[in-house]
Amino acid sequence: MEFLSWGFIQNIFLVAGGLGLFLFGMKVMSDGLENMAGDQMRVVLEKTTSNRFLGIVVGAAVTCIIQSSSATTVMVVGFVNAGMLSLAQAVGIIMGAKIGTTITAQIISFKIDPIAPLVIFIGLIMYMFFKKSNTKNTGYILLGFGILFFGISTMGTPLKAFSEYDGFKILLLSFQNPVLALLAGLIVTAVIQSSSATTGIVVALYLSGVELPFRAAAFIVLGSNIGTCVTAMLASLAANRESKRAALIHVLISVIGVTVFGALIVAFPGILTWIQGNWRDEARQIAMFHTIYNVSAVALQVGFVKQIVMLVEKILPELPDENAATKKLVFLNPGIMQMPAIAVTQAHRELIRMGELAMGNLKLALEAFYETDTAKATKALEMEDTIDFLNHEITTWLVRIRGLKLSEADMERLGSMLHTVSDIERIGDHAENIAEYAINKGKYSTVFSQPAVEELRILSGVALDAVKLSLEIFKSRSITRLPEMDKLEEHVDYFSVACVENHIQRLQDELCDPRGGVIFTDMVSDLERCSDHANNIAYSILGNQVWSVQRHRLIEAHK
């Protein structure tokens, strides 16, 4: 009947509330750290070399900063999806993330919960009453840190009370079975999607005085290292083949490490005895086990990176035309929403892809026009549907990403992207117009004079160069080539005026077909507009304010 007593029910509420505070505190602390270091993390990961050891250091450092190996791995999956990291580079960073995640248990194992309320108060004051973003983020981190330990403190007394119940003792003893303990750690981590949190809960049990057998705790921690793979697997579902391979690498590294280390513990129980002998505090023992396991697992596998990559490539072989220009997003998927720092980069990559499709379609439409090739023109019209689809989907994603916690620089960058996606879509529209001219040209056997064709070819070449250069500038975000963009834009504007004047003269001299003349002027207008949009794309890297000034300058120049 003790299970029906009000005291027992009240203890359940306290444990549930304390656990909620613990998990919420971890989330708040992680978000604050990520907001403070998100931009720097992205830059560091983007510049990671193929040196696996450097990758391990970077992965460990980033995970120590954001307190989440799952978030780091999701970031890596996103970079692999974007083509910024190879699988070999991803392996090193994932290995490093497994080492970095151990810092959470080490921090929690310090018995500082008595000062948790003071930490919460200081963090709240900094977050609510200071205006500087760095100070507010620091306060947010302290707030999460304090809530985390306050949650542990809240759970302490009721957990100790539970440990006196026979049913609870039987449950803890059942975890002496390594398989059950492993499954418990795996399932709990898969649900809460954080091995750091699972390990932290185990440490909190020890801090509360619950007598959980050390062997059982060790296997729960091992299980959590497999369960944490769920987050990366989910993030890779809607991504490309390389991203799925990166997520699978995470699974393989974890399974291999757990299998080897678990077998060693069973075969040589003295490993756990040695840890218990060197660290007397039980909470510190499990924190040190977590660290020793992950460091050992990485040391065991770091020499087999190439073999791991080859195995994954055999399990998930390349599919033909996987990144074909179909109506789908390649670089944007729900998984990136867990990592705001990478979401902006992914959106940038998707915009580049859309721009390259639009440029390719413009080139195809021009070929169809000059070759009077109806098949190419039809293909260009079909491709326009894909570009329109990308325009709608990317715009929707940009709006969603703006709702995340981003730095001021990323917010400004997203604002300019919203303009850029429209400019790219308009280039696609002009390509569609040119494809329709090609079809009408063949349908009505429209004839153009030789000078008119030569002028259009020259203008087409310069306009295409402008679009190509604008995408290169947008991709590299280098302002040094903007003067080159200005020269191309001026060339297009000047030559467009010359083309129209020459066309009027040919009409007066009756040297061209009036029906062809209408298409000629429309073509000149479309190509000139393509150059204008290209200029907008190039100048978007300067941000919303400067972009607006540049746009105003262009409007004034065309009045």
PDB file of C-alpha atoms in Angstrom, residues 87 240-242 245 312-323:
ATOM      1  CA  LEU A  87      33.340  11.428 -45.266  1.00  0.00           C
ATOM      2  CA  ASN A 240      21.648  13.078 -49.792  1.00  0.00           C
ATOM      3  CA  ARG A 241      23.529   9.785 -49.879  1.00  0.00           C
ATOM      4  CA  GLU A 242      26.738  11.236 -48.401  1.00  0.00           C
ATOM      5  CA  ARG A 245      26.736   7.658 -44.923  1.00  0.00           C
ATOM      6  CA  VAL A 312      29.954   2.516 -45.313  1.00  0.00           C
ATOM      7  CA  GLU A 313      30.301   3.114 -49.058  1.00  0.00           C
ATOM      8  CA  LYS A 314      29.682  -0.597 -49.665  1.00  0.00           C
ATOM      9  CA  ILE A 315      26.655  -0.628 -47.366  1.00  0.00           C
ATOM     10  CA  LEU A 316      25.240   2.527 -49.017  1.00  0.00           C
ATOM     11  CA  PRO A 317      26.487   2.541 -52.634  1.00  0.00           C
ATOM     12  CA  GLU A 318      26.107   5.625 -54.817  1.00  0.00           C
ATOM     13  CA  LEU A 319      22.842   5.918 -56.718  1.00  0.00           C
ATOM     14  CA  PRO A 320      22.745   7.307 -60.276  1.00  0.00           C
ATOM     15  CA  ASP A 321      21.568  10.897 -60.792  1.00  0.00           C
ATOM     16  CA  GLU A 322      21.051  11.377 -57.065  1.00  0.00           C
ATOM     17  CA  ASN A 323      21.527  15.140 -57.270  1.00  0.00           C
TER      18      ASN A 323
END
